[in-house]
Amino acid sequence: MAVDYTVIVVYLAGMLAMGWWGMRRARSKSDFLVAGRRLGPVMYSGTMAAIVLGGASTIGGVGLGYQYGLSGAWMVFTIGLGLLALSVFFSARIARLKVYTVSEMLDLRYGGRAGVISGIVMWAYTLMLAVTSTIAYATIFDVLFDMNRTLAIVLGGSIVVAYSTLGGMWSITLTDMVQFVVKTIGVLLLLLPIAVVRAGGFGEMKAKLPTEYFDPLGIGGETIFTYVLIYTFGMLIGQDIWQRVFTAGNDRTARWGGTVAGTYCLVYALAGAVIGTAAKVLYPNLSSPDDAFATIVKDELPVGVRGLVLAAALAAVMSTSSGALIACATVANNDIWSRLRGRTASGEHDEIRGNRAFILVMGVAVIGTAIALNNVVEALTVAYDLLVGGLLVPILGGLLWKRGTAQGALASVVVGGLAVVGLMAAYGILANEPVYYGLLLSLAAYVTVSLATPATDAAVLAAWRDRLAGRGAPELASEPVAVHQ
């Protein structure tokens, strides 16, 4: 294992070095929170793919393949579909808004009265998303070092908090690009073919497993529909995803770079399901499907390759964790704390220092919550149910329906959010009903209250249309025009 340990240690040291390098480039709020809004298509595609494909997509995706066969790809596949839809239909307009958070977009669209409540819902989502990624460190470090769960979470979480705090989005962008490369080599180019070969090839896999393992719809229509509702729509509105869209250098980068990343997600989804199916052939009696990834890596890969693939798993977890962490801190500082105080920082230096402090504080909160919780699936379900049930309707309504009003948006957030929480208490956290009914109630509240209240002021809508067209944004004149590839 010495070679494997060396690979992992070098990888983790490299992440910290990237954080230090990113700190030297983050000279303004725009640099720190959105990488100066000047990423080119190569970096944008790689970092976008890195953030959406985290521990749940890697370890969880292989686990679903172990449990359901090829149809286990649907969870990650719907993530890719959401990213494609976002990139093709919305990303260019979102990038042109030149804002930092989803709540700022709601304020622009509805006239400045939706920020704090929507910010609280978005903060809860990003916090739980960061927690789920942080919990996943325990699985990887347990395979590597037989490490205590709490120590593993603290170690992995501390590295992410360190490089995120140092350089903000610049550090995260640099590390995510490395993580994307490591993940591609480790999972797609190494683990996938080795797993299939060790399982005897597809012919042997089909001979040893039930036919439903090769049925594309074997996981069930209701499950697929729920995945679409939660993950596809969740990709359209999450702060962690939008904050990456804000980093795009121009409309074309946002649209085509995101399309490439979404297509990559579809390939990654199928790869995870195939690896899980191969693991079912090799280890038919694992106690938990989520053990499939760690087991096949530990037992089937040669020395050195094993370390690289485990580094790929770490890369997947760290990319999502860091993206969710900076999103959580950005929302907490800009949408909640600053509004409750009624004032903003006095200068760019103060803004960077303030956001850096919030990343550190939120990082500590994430690590503490991850230690206290044990179920990744439940935490992820809470995150996405709150996001979709509370914010999908007012966000898409603001982009697509000009008759939507601030009162309708607030009613939608409150009714949808409370309904999701109440229904989770009644039906259970993992039930489908909370997001189904919560979303329907949120839509009903939005349409009803919007039609019952005066239309949004014409001046507000005019300013909104100007921003969507790329006119009138405060940073346009001052930001650099160079695009970094």
XYZ file of C-alpha atoms in Angstrom, residues 9-238:
230
model
C -0.549 12.155 -0.159
C 0.872 13.816 -3.281
C -2.660 14.464 -4.524
C -3.783 16.053 -1.236
C -0.638 18.182 -1.038
C -1.309 19.332 -4.586
C -4.806 20.471 -3.597
C -3.364 22.648 -0.837
C -0.755 24.060 -3.211
C -3.508 24.970 -5.682
C -5.305 26.775 -2.851
C -2.207 28.850 -2.116
C -1.783 29.687 -5.798
C -5.434 30.647 -6.086
C -5.099 33.007 -3.126
C -2.598 35.107 -5.097
C -5.082 35.513 -7.954
C -8.147 36.423 -5.871
C -7.770 40.201 -5.685
C -11.436 41.238 -5.840
C -14.850 39.999 -4.785
C -15.480 38.894 -8.358
C -12.218 36.911 -8.403
C -12.954 35.316 -5.050
C -16.587 34.327 -5.643
C -16.846 33.763 -9.414
C -13.215 33.475 -10.670
C -13.395 36.931 -12.252
C -16.163 35.787 -14.650
C -13.564 34.962 -17.293
C -13.204 31.185 -17.629
C -12.767 29.808 -21.117
C -14.516 26.698 -22.478
C -11.901 24.126 -21.412
C -11.723 25.129 -17.749
C -15.451 25.853 -17.597
C -16.399 22.407 -18.943
C -13.984 20.576 -16.659
C -14.936 22.415 -13.494
C -18.675 22.191 -14.199
C -18.433 18.434 -14.702
C -16.330 18.158 -11.544
C -18.824 19.891 -9.284
C -21.922 17.967 -10.367
C -20.226 14.549 -10.222
C -19.455 14.108 -6.556
C -19.342 11.271 -4.068
C -23.011 10.443 -4.590
C -22.451 10.185 -8.340
C -19.313 8.055 -7.976
C -19.727 5.876 -4.890
C -23.527 6.089 -4.976
C -23.701 5.567 -8.743
C -21.633 2.374 -8.514
C -23.833 1.280 -5.595
C -26.983 1.722 -7.679
C -25.366 -0.280 -10.463
C -24.616 -3.032 -7.933
C -28.241 -3.006 -6.754
C -30.145 -2.506 -10.034
C -27.724 -3.102 -12.901
C -27.544 -0.786 -15.893
C -30.706 1.083 -14.857
C -28.756 2.251 -11.808
C -27.315 4.884 -14.159
C -30.541 6.888 -14.012
C -29.664 9.012 -10.986
C -26.452 10.378 -12.506
C -28.048 10.387 -15.985
C -30.763 12.785 -14.781
C -28.055 15.044 -13.351
C -26.513 15.174 -16.814
C -29.891 15.903 -18.390
C -30.405 18.791 -15.971
C -27.013 20.249 -16.784
C -27.749 19.968 -20.516
C -31.110 21.714 -20.084
C -29.526 24.473 -18.000
C -26.747 25.010 -20.522
C -28.919 25.045 -23.639
C -31.913 27.023 -22.386
C -30.848 29.217 -19.460
C -27.085 29.511 -18.916
C -26.413 32.421 -21.289
C -29.136 34.545 -19.696
C -28.002 33.606 -16.201
C -24.384 34.528 -16.956
C -25.432 37.921 -18.369
C -27.157 38.893 -15.110
C -23.736 39.430 -13.475
C -24.987 38.552 -9.984
C -23.429 36.359 -7.296
C -26.425 34.400 -5.949
C -29.790 33.023 -6.996
C -31.470 35.298 -4.448
C -29.942 38.344 -6.144
C -31.561 37.157 -9.366
C -34.918 36.912 -7.583
C -34.464 40.424 -6.213
C -33.761 41.774 -9.690
C -36.762 40.028 -11.182
C -39.290 40.740 -8.452
C -38.128 44.115 -7.139
C -35.938 43.367 -4.121
C -38.298 41.577 -1.754
C -37.504 37.904 -2.098
C -33.901 37.721 -0.892
C -33.745 36.680 2.769
C -36.389 33.932 2.727
C -35.139 32.414 -0.522
C -31.600 32.781 0.826
C -32.452 30.720 3.914
C -33.887 27.908 1.775
C -30.870 27.981 -0.560
C -28.481 28.068 2.403
C -30.118 24.945 3.888
C -29.752 23.167 0.536
C -26.089 24.063 0.039
C -25.248 23.201 3.654
C -26.761 19.718 3.376
C -25.123 19.188 -0.015
C -21.718 20.017 1.481
C -22.455 17.697 4.415
C -23.250 14.728 2.165
C -19.967 15.134 0.318
C -18.036 15.467 3.562
C -19.554 12.282 4.999
C -18.217 10.401 1.967
C -14.607 11.013 3.098
C -15.139 8.375 5.774
C -15.688 5.639 3.165
C -12.565 6.492 1.173
C -10.181 7.002 4.085
C -11.472 3.825 5.725
C -10.372 1.856 2.645
C -7.045 3.670 2.488
C -5.933 3.888 6.075
C -8.549 1.976 8.128
C -9.191 5.375 9.690
C -11.756 6.301 12.327
C -14.882 7.853 10.748
C -14.681 11.138 12.651
C -10.980 11.570 11.947
C -11.552 10.863 8.237
C -14.261 13.528 8.025
C -12.116 16.060 9.864
C -9.067 15.341 7.671
C -10.872 15.469 4.320
C -13.073 18.371 5.319
C -10.160 20.413 6.650
C -8.254 20.146 3.358
C -11.291 21.362 1.392
C -11.946 24.186 3.856
C -8.274 25.209 3.696
C -7.949 25.586 -0.073
C -11.461 27.056 -0.428
C -10.786 29.658 2.251
C -7.421 30.634 0.789
C -8.378 31.423 -2.779
C -12.146 31.115 -3.066
C -13.448 30.240 -6.519
C -10.016 30.603 -8.142
C -8.603 27.899 -5.871
C -11.677 25.739 -6.363
C -11.511 26.166 -10.146
C -7.854 25.136 -10.282
C -8.379 22.146 -7.996
C -11.543 21.101 -9.821
C -9.702 21.026 -13.133
C -7.110 18.692 -11.630
C -9.885 16.642 -10.041
C -11.677 16.349 -13.389
C -8.548 14.924 -15.033
C -7.864 12.521 -12.151
C -11.500 11.396 -12.109
C -11.549 10.784 -15.867
C -8.367 8.704 -15.762
C -9.218 6.864 -12.542
C -12.862 5.959 -13.162
C -13.387 5.957 -16.942
C -10.002 4.869 -18.269
C -8.836 2.515 -15.494
C -11.570 1.216 -13.182
C -14.241 0.705 -15.855
C -12.291 -1.594 -18.210
C -10.534 -3.425 -15.369
C -13.851 -4.121 -13.615
C -15.444 -5.498 -16.793
C -12.428 -7.708 -17.547
C -12.263 -9.064 -13.966
C -15.989 -9.881 -14.146
C -15.365 -11.954 -17.276
C -16.683 -9.513 -19.857
C -20.262 -8.599 -20.703
C -21.121 -12.120 -21.822
C -20.176 -13.591 -18.452
C -21.952 -10.766 -16.631
C -25.182 -11.486 -18.544
C -24.863 -15.202 -17.837
C -24.455 -14.746 -14.071
C -26.992 -12.000 -13.372
C -30.794 -11.827 -13.719
C -32.096 -10.300 -16.962
C -33.510 -7.272 -15.116
C -29.931 -6.156 -14.459
C -29.740 -5.296 -18.158
C -33.192 -3.716 -18.449
C -32.783 0.082 -18.972
C -35.971 0.699 -16.947
C -35.366 -1.955 -14.319
C -35.069 0.548 -11.475
C -38.741 1.473 -11.938
C -40.669 4.254 -13.656
C -41.616 6.043 -10.426
C -37.996 6.131 -9.283
C -36.875 7.540 -12.642
C -39.601 10.196 -12.494
C -38.511 11.178 -8.990
C -34.892 11.428 -10.105
C -35.940 13.735 -12.965
C -37.994 15.872 -10.614
C -35.279 16.188 -7.985
C -31.979 16.087 -9.861
C -32.815 17.351 -13.354
C -34.797 20.308 -12.021
C -32.375 20.709 -9.113
C -29.557 21.308 -11.604
C -31.536 24.222 -13.051
C -31.704 26.237 -9.843
C -28.951 25.266 -7.364
